[in-house]
XYZ file of C-alpha atoms in Angstrom:
365
model
C 0.027 -0.082 -0.083
C 2.704 2.194 0.522
C 4.491 2.069 -2.811
C 1.116 2.834 -4.324
C 0.997 5.421 -2.706
C 4.279 6.770 -3.157
C 3.090 6.771 -6.511
C 0.012 9.012 -6.681
C -0.067 12.046 -8.499
C -0.459 15.790 -7.567
C -4.386 15.992 -7.504
C -4.518 12.333 -5.565
C -1.736 13.490 -3.256
C -4.394 16.626 -2.502
C -7.227 13.766 -1.912
C -5.060 11.666 0.064
C -3.992 14.529 2.463
C -7.476 15.218 2.652
C -8.313 12.405 4.288
C -5.875 11.894 6.477
C -6.536 14.699 8.066
C -10.470 13.879 8.022
C -11.721 16.217 5.799
C -14.580 16.070 2.511
C -13.046 16.225 -0.719
C -14.229 18.972 -3.433
C -16.284 19.084 -6.499
C -13.490 18.777 -8.886
C -11.736 15.523 -6.112
C -15.045 13.878 -7.196
C -15.117 15.145 -10.869
C -11.692 13.781 -11.286
C -11.959 10.524 -8.929
C -15.255 9.750 -11.925
C -12.915 10.699 -14.663
C -9.034 10.432 -15.015
C -8.348 8.105 -11.883
C -8.074 4.145 -12.119
C -9.413 2.227 -10.018
C -6.557 0.673 -7.741
C -6.091 4.518 -6.994
C -9.760 5.095 -5.696
C -9.919 1.652 -4.363
C -6.426 3.131 -2.253
C -8.189 6.295 -1.351
C -11.525 5.200 -0.205
C -10.303 2.341 1.747
C -8.172 4.475 3.811
C -11.288 6.230 4.270
C -13.257 3.227 5.169
C -10.601 1.993 7.995
C -10.217 5.473 9.867
C -14.154 5.137 10.403
C -14.783 1.292 10.896
C -11.397 -0.257 10.907
C -11.678 -4.187 9.743
C -15.682 -3.700 10.359
C -18.758 -4.840 7.699
C -21.564 -4.000 9.298
C -24.871 -6.533 8.535
C -28.070 -7.262 9.940
C -31.053 -9.968 10.562
C -33.918 -8.683 8.541
C -36.996 -9.767 6.227
C -38.550 -7.472 3.384
C -42.133 -7.915 2.695
C -43.356 -6.171 -0.466
C -47.087 -5.612 -0.268
C -47.707 -4.393 -4.007
C -46.927 -4.216 -6.801
C -49.479 -2.674 -8.911
C -48.979 0.764 -9.044
C -50.594 4.197 -10.458
C -47.135 5.736 -11.088
C -45.252 4.093 -13.943
C -41.700 5.159 -13.859
C -39.861 4.758 -17.136
C -36.759 2.576 -14.810
C -39.084 0.692 -13.085
C -39.311 -3.405 -13.878
C -41.058 -3.727 -10.815
C -44.555 -2.130 -10.882
C -47.549 -3.864 -12.948
C -50.689 -2.714 -12.946
C -54.267 -4.086 -11.736
C -55.548 -7.285 -13.762
C -51.770 -8.136 -14.531
C -51.069 -11.594 -14.328
C -48.241 -11.233 -12.375
C -49.301 -8.222 -10.139
C -50.009 -9.217 -6.309
C -51.495 -7.694 -3.179
C -50.586 -8.871 0.307
C -53.025 -8.627 2.726
C -52.545 -8.053 6.743
C -52.438 -11.349 7.580
C -50.137 -12.848 5.133
C -47.914 -10.453 6.143
C -48.167 -11.411 9.712
C -47.608 -14.613 8.967
C -44.513 -13.809 6.675
C -42.806 -12.230 10.012
C -44.068 -14.779 12.522
C -42.679 -17.408 9.936
C -39.011 -15.361 10.960
C -39.644 -14.042 14.111
C -37.713 -17.315 15.696
C -34.800 -16.768 13.289
C -33.972 -13.200 15.316
C -34.966 -10.534 13.142
C -34.374 -7.301 13.890
C -36.418 -5.487 11.198
C -39.023 -5.608 9.153
C -38.974 -3.526 5.462
C -41.788 -2.731 3.907
C -41.398 -1.581 -0.087
C -43.096 -1.549 -2.917
C -46.269 0.352 -5.167
C -48.488 2.709 -5.070
C -51.923 1.193 -4.929
C -54.709 2.767 -3.105
C -56.543 -0.310 -1.648
C -52.726 -0.559 0.241
C -53.690 3.304 1.680
C -52.947 4.405 5.213
C -55.256 2.916 7.283
C -54.116 -0.237 5.909
C -50.680 0.541 7.385
C -51.566 2.031 10.487
C -53.414 -0.814 11.172
C -50.717 -2.649 10.267
C -48.252 -1.503 12.327
C -50.173 -1.404 15.489
C -50.827 -5.109 15.154
C -47.333 -5.645 14.783
C -45.655 -3.210 17.448
C -48.108 -5.332 19.713
C -47.378 -8.937 18.477
C -43.239 -8.018 18.324
C -42.584 -4.995 20.640
C -38.840 -4.789 19.618
C -38.874 -5.136 16.279
C -37.769 -2.156 14.338
C -40.145 -1.178 11.137
C -39.024 0.513 8.213
C -41.324 1.555 5.419
C -42.032 3.749 2.815
C -39.930 6.162 0.894
C -40.856 10.106 0.198
C -42.790 8.689 -2.908
C -45.144 6.933 -1.080
C -45.482 9.558 1.779
C -46.556 12.367 -0.404
C -48.911 9.311 -2.088
C -51.062 9.270 1.366
C -51.015 12.559 2.141
C -52.620 13.156 -1.706
C -55.067 10.698 -1.087
C -56.280 11.324 2.265
C -55.575 15.211 1.828
C -53.995 15.794 4.870
C -50.076 17.175 5.317
C -47.008 15.532 5.838
C -46.604 16.112 8.981
C -50.066 14.498 9.856
C -48.884 11.292 7.384
C -45.788 11.417 9.408
C -47.115 11.427 12.307
C -49.684 9.031 12.459
C -47.366 6.546 10.834
C -45.213 6.977 13.501
C -47.816 6.608 16.069
C -49.057 3.272 15.148
C -45.348 2.349 15.225
C -42.997 2.962 12.092
C -39.843 3.716 13.386
C -38.113 4.926 10.298
C -37.985 5.383 6.273
C -36.404 4.266 4.163
C -33.904 5.759 1.303
C -35.747 4.980 -2.097
C -37.220 7.388 -4.704
C -34.568 9.764 -4.721
C -33.652 8.395 -7.826
C -31.523 11.349 -9.316
C -32.506 14.883 -7.380
C -32.487 16.932 -10.360
C -35.801 16.981 -12.230
C -34.554 17.650 -15.578
C -33.733 14.009 -15.510
C -36.439 13.126 -13.397
C -39.435 14.325 -16.250
C -37.070 11.822 -18.707
C -36.805 8.923 -16.666
C -39.729 8.717 -13.863
C -42.000 12.130 -14.941
C -44.994 12.873 -12.519
C -42.946 10.984 -9.541
C -42.533 13.389 -6.407
C -40.211 16.233 -7.152
C -36.485 16.408 -5.941
C -36.874 19.505 -3.349
C -40.497 17.915 -2.157
C -38.098 14.563 -1.790
C -35.786 16.121 0.467
C -38.590 18.229 2.179
C -39.941 14.868 3.398
C -37.157 13.330 4.828
C -36.842 17.073 6.668
C -39.918 16.625 8.279
C -39.188 13.343 8.782
C -35.901 14.348 10.443
C -37.652 17.052 12.085
C -40.402 14.507 14.160
C -37.562 11.792 15.124
C -37.816 9.506 12.315
C -34.505 8.613 11.031
C -34.048 7.645 7.116
C -31.744 6.215 5.064
C -31.042 7.780 1.511
C -30.098 6.829 -2.079
C -29.044 7.383 -5.486
C -30.181 6.072 -8.830
C -26.762 5.987 -11.229
C -25.635 4.200 -14.171
C -29.102 5.797 -16.554
C -28.902 9.366 -18.368
C -27.597 10.998 -15.982
C -23.834 12.585 -15.831
C -21.082 12.644 -13.314
C -22.469 15.803 -12.537
C -25.834 15.113 -11.770
C -24.094 12.761 -9.318
C -21.921 14.970 -7.641
C -25.522 17.289 -7.225
C -27.283 14.787 -5.893
C -24.819 13.806 -3.048
C -23.803 17.445 -2.654
C -27.928 17.967 -1.655
C -27.967 14.814 0.562
C -24.673 16.611 2.926
C -27.030 19.798 2.672
C -29.853 17.614 4.300
C -27.819 15.881 6.943
C -25.659 19.141 8.474
C -29.375 20.551 8.846
C -30.519 17.251 10.367
C -28.767 14.631 10.868
C -30.969 12.267 10.168
C -29.939 10.150 7.236
C -27.986 6.844 8.905
C -27.339 5.635 4.973
C -26.376 6.445 1.634
C -27.143 3.638 -0.922
C -25.926 3.625 -4.503
C -28.146 1.728 -6.737
C -27.132 0.691 -10.127
C -29.994 1.117 -12.802
C -30.713 -2.387 -14.392
C -31.798 -2.508 -17.764
C -34.085 -5.388 -17.873
C -37.934 -5.389 -17.856
C -38.212 -1.381 -18.715
C -38.619 1.136 -21.316
C -36.202 4.034 -20.254
C -33.792 2.869 -23.399
C -30.198 1.966 -21.811
C -28.133 -0.914 -23.448
C -25.944 -1.093 -20.883
C -25.294 -1.351 -17.343
C -22.365 0.699 -15.911
C -19.680 -1.502 -15.339
C -17.995 -3.256 -12.602
C -15.543 -0.714 -12.647
C -18.050 1.742 -12.396
C -19.757 0.373 -10.140
C -16.774 0.156 -7.673
C -15.697 3.922 -8.292
C -18.717 5.034 -7.583
C -18.729 3.954 -4.161
C -15.375 5.235 -3.625
C -16.329 8.290 -4.400
C -19.684 8.346 -2.439
C -17.617 7.997 0.466
C -14.771 10.466 0.004
C -17.347 12.741 -0.680
C -20.727 12.619 1.338
C -18.849 12.493 4.411
C -21.449 13.162 6.840
C -23.357 10.159 6.573
C -22.355 7.662 8.497
C -23.246 4.616 6.331
C -22.217 3.557 2.698
C -24.414 0.895 2.039
C -22.847 -2.080 -0.644
C -27.538 -3.466 -1.048
C -26.096 -7.164 -1.673
C -29.589 -8.191 -3.818
C -28.438 -5.392 -6.054
C -24.411 -6.066 -6.402
C -24.687 -9.655 -5.569
C -22.421 -10.694 -2.383
C -19.396 -11.194 -3.949
C -19.872 -7.274 -5.542
C -20.925 -6.429 -2.120
C -18.197 -7.528 -0.036
C -15.671 -6.382 -2.750
C -16.958 -2.768 -2.731
C -15.924 -2.940 0.916
C -12.677 -2.273 -0.257
C -13.769 0.959 -1.830
C -15.525 2.256 0.748
C -18.754 0.651 1.904
C -19.314 -0.896 5.560
C -22.281 -2.191 5.687
C -23.956 -4.558 3.266
C -27.668 -4.879 3.928
C -28.869 -8.128 5.765
C -30.487 -12.019 5.583
C -33.189 -10.296 3.737
C -35.202 -14.140 4.479
C -38.618 -13.021 2.835
C -37.939 -12.880 -1.078
C -37.156 -9.122 -2.586
C -38.631 -9.279 -5.845
C -37.558 -5.563 -7.235
C -34.264 -6.134 -8.296
C -34.957 -9.624 -9.808
C -37.618 -8.428 -11.806
C -35.071 -6.013 -13.721
C -32.839 -8.982 -14.225
C -30.694 -9.550 -10.872
C -29.630 -12.848 -10.974
C -29.161 -13.247 -6.899
C -31.230 -15.416 -4.866
C -32.235 -12.391 -2.654
C -31.563 -14.428 0.580
C -28.555 -15.914 2.821
C -28.561 -17.102 5.950
C -26.136 -14.748 8.915
C -24.203 -17.458 8.359
C -23.287 -17.449 5.134
C -23.120 -13.334 5.221
C -20.687 -13.843 7.644
C -18.890 -16.218 6.228
C -18.527 -14.524 3.366
C -16.927 -11.617 5.266
C -14.420 -13.061 7.067
C -13.502 -14.937 4.156
C -12.738 -11.462 2.734
C -10.478 -10.039 5.048
C -12.980 -8.179 7.393
C -15.101 -8.567 10.777
C -18.398 -9.145 10.615
C -21.102 -6.955 12.909
C -24.708 -8.004 13.356
C -26.316 -4.372 13.677
C -29.760 -2.749 14.813
C -31.388 -0.883 12.011
C -30.283 2.175 14.008
C -26.267 0.743 13.762
C -25.850 0.128 17.473
C -23.818 -3.175 17.681
C -25.847 -6.521 18.536
C -22.727 -9.336 18.758
C-alpha cells in the first residue's frame, strides 16, 4: 500500500492529505476520481477512509423485506417492478399474509421488517397504520422501516392531509424509520425523463427533512448509471450532504445501479463493475457526514458487495429472509436470501470482521 501511495500524482496526493486530516473531497476532486483516476487509486483512497471510520468492520443485520404490492399508479420508465391491476404477475398482500411472513421468521432473530411496494390505492394509510399497530403489539422490539418519500406524498394526496400528519400517524402506529428510495437523481430535468410525475426533488428532500425533525431517521439513495452525468451524481450527493448538515437524520447512503431488464428507459448497457466500484469510492470520500455507505447485496450480488467494501462501503444490508423481487424483476440473478452464517462467512473470507447491527447501527454482538 505504501508503495502505491508513493506513486500518487499531485491531485491524488491532495485528496490523500484531505483524507488523513479527516476532510471531505470537493466537487473537482470527485469529478477527477470519476473521470480520470484509476480503479486502484480509487480503492486506495476510499479504503483508507473506511478504515479510519470503522477499521476492519463490515455491518449487516437480520431483516425481512415485505413487498406488499407491485400494483402502482406511477409508471416510471426505469422501473421493472410495477404492474397494472389485472396483470397476471401483479399482487397485493393482505394483513394476515404480512403477519404470517413475519411470524415465520421471527424465531430466526430478525430485528427489522422493511416494507416496500407500489402506490396502490387499496394499500392506503389506514391499511398500514392498522398493520403497524398489530406488529408493534405482537413484536414490540421489531424495527419497522417503511416507505420512501414517494409513498408519503401519495398518502398525503390520497387522504388530503399534510406530510406532517401522515408521518405522525405512521410514527404513532409504530413505524420507526423511512427507507431511502425514490430519490433516483435529485435533478428534475432527469426526473422528467425517467420518472415523470414522480415526487419532485425538493419535495423528496422536504419529506425527509420533516421526518428528521419529527425524530424519524431515514436512509437515502441514488439511482445511477442511466442518463445522468457525473455532474448530476455529484449535485445529487451535495443535496443530501446539505440536508444532513441541517438534520443529521440520514443513517446510511445507498448507491443503486440502474438495471436494464424489463423497462423502457432505452439504455442498452448497465454501468460496468469498474464504474460501480468507483462510484462507491467517490461516495465514501464525498459524502462524509452520512455515517454509513451500503453496498446493497441483492442488487450487486454478494461478491460484488464484499468487493465494494474495499472501495469504501461498510454495510451490505442483511439476511432479507423474505424474497425481494424489485431487483430480480429488473434482471438481477441473485437469489435475495442469505443466512446469517453465509453472510458472516463471506465477510470473514474476504478478510473483514462481520458485525451484526440493529437498524440504528447499534452493535448486536
